[in-house]
Amino acid sequence: MSGVHDLLPTRLAHRLMVATLALLVVCAGAGAASAQSLLARWVDRDGAELASRSVDLDVLEGLDGRTIETSTPWTEGVTRFDGPRLSAIAALEPGALVEARLTALNDYAISIPAEDIVAHEPILASRLAGERMRVRDRGPLWLVHDLDSDPALQTQRYHAQMIWQVRDVVFVVDTP
């Protein structure tokens, strides 16, 4: 009899270990999937949600985009970035853009006024030197200004807007 009771703690420990490993696999898979898409939300000035969607990288890369070749404080020399214009993502839903609020995987957050988006046409780059960016390479999405195109962009204000590892964006809009 004592042999059966001695096995119970071992069996319980084994089952707990298997359950923990299964949970880790599921969580790791969910993290990888979320890193391949952008959560985009549209809200009014009072914060009321108007629309929300998860946009995967393939859809983002199909939007109106551009290539920016520029130097940055975080890269060596002139680097090529490709991705959709932030304004093209905002245009997926109706409304006059007021600002875009972007948040990174580490919860760093910035706001970009519509005036900057219209004047400087930043992109949400998904490719660096032609290759899709990985999280360890500041990807999968990095807001990029063409810093070399205008000396006015070589300021802390615009450098701070160049958020990488973008997880989500909230577009504040005025509705018609």
XYZ file of C-alpha atoms in Angstrom:
176
model
C 0.000 0.000 0.000
C 2.705 2.454 0.865
C 4.188 2.064 -2.654
C 1.039 3.485 -4.296
C 0.972 6.474 -1.963
C 4.640 7.178 -2.640
C 3.887 7.480 -6.384
C 1.114 10.071 -5.967
C 3.422 13.068 -5.334
C 5.605 12.009 -8.278
C 2.612 11.700 -10.622
C 1.233 15.041 -9.470
C 4.597 16.721 -9.990
C 4.850 15.179 -13.474
C 1.354 16.369 -14.426
C 2.093 19.876 -13.150
C 5.314 19.953 -15.150
C 3.528 18.847 -18.348
C 0.764 21.420 -17.821
C 3.322 24.171 -17.230
C 5.238 23.268 -20.394
C 2.022 23.233 -22.423
C 1.113 26.674 -21.094
C 4.563 28.008 -21.983
C 4.230 26.706 -25.544
C 0.802 28.312 -25.939
C 1.988 31.646 -24.522
C 5.107 31.667 -26.698
C 2.978 31.031 -29.775
C 0.590 33.842 -28.863
C 3.479 36.246 -28.414
C 4.915 35.350 -31.802
C 1.560 35.832 -33.495
C 0.944 39.226 -31.915
C 4.405 40.404 -32.975
C 3.320 39.830 -36.589
C 0.404 42.251 -36.463
C -0.462 45.760 -35.383
C -3.444 46.582 -33.209
C -4.936 49.758 -34.685
C -7.712 51.673 -32.955
C -9.603 54.824 -33.884
C -11.046 57.001 -31.124
C -12.698 60.397 -30.966
C -11.250 63.301 -28.961
C -13.099 62.067 -25.858
C -11.503 58.623 -26.159
C -14.636 56.792 -27.292
C -13.633 53.904 -29.526
C -14.900 54.190 -33.090
C -13.147 51.178 -34.634
C -10.492 48.596 -33.878
C -8.682 46.032 -35.977
C -5.637 43.824 -35.966
C -3.657 44.456 -39.146
C -1.107 41.807 -40.113
C 2.230 42.612 -41.731
C 1.160 41.388 -45.170
C -1.789 43.800 -45.179
C 0.388 46.651 -43.880
C 2.936 46.065 -46.625
C 0.138 46.269 -49.211
C -0.853 49.793 -48.151
C 0.458 53.005 -49.714
C 4.067 53.019 -48.635
C 7.467 54.317 -49.473
C 11.152 53.691 -49.077
C 13.199 55.956 -46.843
C 16.975 55.922 -47.083
C 18.330 57.865 -44.138
C 20.810 57.823 -41.315
C 19.573 57.540 -37.741
C 21.212 57.794 -34.322
C 20.613 54.020 -33.928
C 21.984 52.659 -37.210
C 25.337 52.731 -38.991
C 25.429 54.971 -42.069
C 22.499 55.418 -44.413
C 19.932 52.653 -44.003
C 16.975 51.667 -46.177
C 13.563 51.374 -44.512
C 10.367 50.214 -46.267
C 6.824 50.345 -44.985
C 3.402 51.928 -45.188
C 2.893 55.612 -44.583
C 1.382 56.183 -41.148
C -1.287 58.263 -42.896
C -2.265 55.227 -45.022
C -2.907 53.174 -41.897
C -4.955 56.017 -40.393
C -7.008 56.162 -43.604
C -8.265 52.587 -43.111
C -11.134 54.153 -41.154
C -12.939 57.469 -41.751
C -12.211 60.644 -39.821
C -9.934 63.664 -39.856
C -6.700 62.734 -38.110
C -5.837 64.748 -34.985
C -2.910 62.679 -33.687
C -1.458 59.185 -33.607
C -0.434 57.539 -30.339
C 2.000 54.672 -30.740
C 3.019 52.187 -28.052
C 5.991 49.814 -28.124
C 6.319 46.300 -26.755
C 8.069 47.767 -23.673
C 5.153 50.242 -23.165
C 7.168 53.274 -24.354
C 4.550 55.562 -25.890
C 4.619 58.675 -28.033
C 2.111 61.003 -29.676
C 2.563 62.468 -33.123
C 0.378 65.412 -34.134
C -1.376 65.206 -37.499
C 0.659 68.191 -38.695
C 3.886 66.167 -38.397
C 2.330 63.179 -40.156
C 1.124 65.310 -43.069
C 4.288 67.411 -43.362
C 6.901 64.664 -43.016
C 5.118 61.455 -44.116
C 6.708 59.038 -41.622
C 6.396 55.339 -42.334
C 5.817 52.382 -40.087
C 8.774 50.428 -41.442
C 8.473 46.657 -41.518
C 11.654 46.138 -43.533
C 15.231 47.150 -42.850
C 17.612 46.827 -45.814
C 14.926 44.784 -47.609
C 14.458 42.223 -44.833
C 11.531 41.977 -42.440
C 12.610 43.270 -39.071
C 12.655 40.944 -36.100
C 11.941 42.078 -32.553
C 15.646 41.892 -31.744
C 16.303 44.249 -34.700
C 13.865 46.884 -33.421
C 11.000 45.301 -35.339
C 8.590 44.172 -36.383
C 7.528 47.801 -36.883
C 9.554 51.002 -36.473
C 8.230 54.510 -37.053
C 10.785 56.214 -39.299
C 11.174 59.833 -40.371
C 13.425 60.710 -43.302
C 15.879 62.516 -41.029
C 18.319 63.295 -43.844
C 15.683 65.039 -45.989
C 15.215 68.046 -43.717
C 17.589 69.495 -41.092
C 14.519 70.447 -39.023
C 13.978 66.716 -38.377
C 17.378 66.399 -36.683
C 15.937 67.310 -33.286
C 15.036 65.459 -30.116
C 11.345 65.949 -30.929
C 11.518 63.853 -34.100
C 14.051 61.390 -32.724
C 11.644 60.689 -29.830
C 8.861 59.987 -32.343
C 10.929 57.221 -33.980
C 9.523 54.490 -31.773
C 10.477 50.891 -32.561
C 8.922 47.534 -31.705
C 5.528 49.175 -32.236
C 2.740 47.080 -30.729
C -0.276 49.300 -31.295
C -1.430 52.647 -32.591
C -4.403 54.758 -31.591
C -5.592 57.301 -34.128
C -7.460 60.209 -32.571
C -9.867 61.511 -35.202
C -12.615 64.045 -35.671
C -15.602 62.268 -37.150
C -17.659 63.713 -39.996
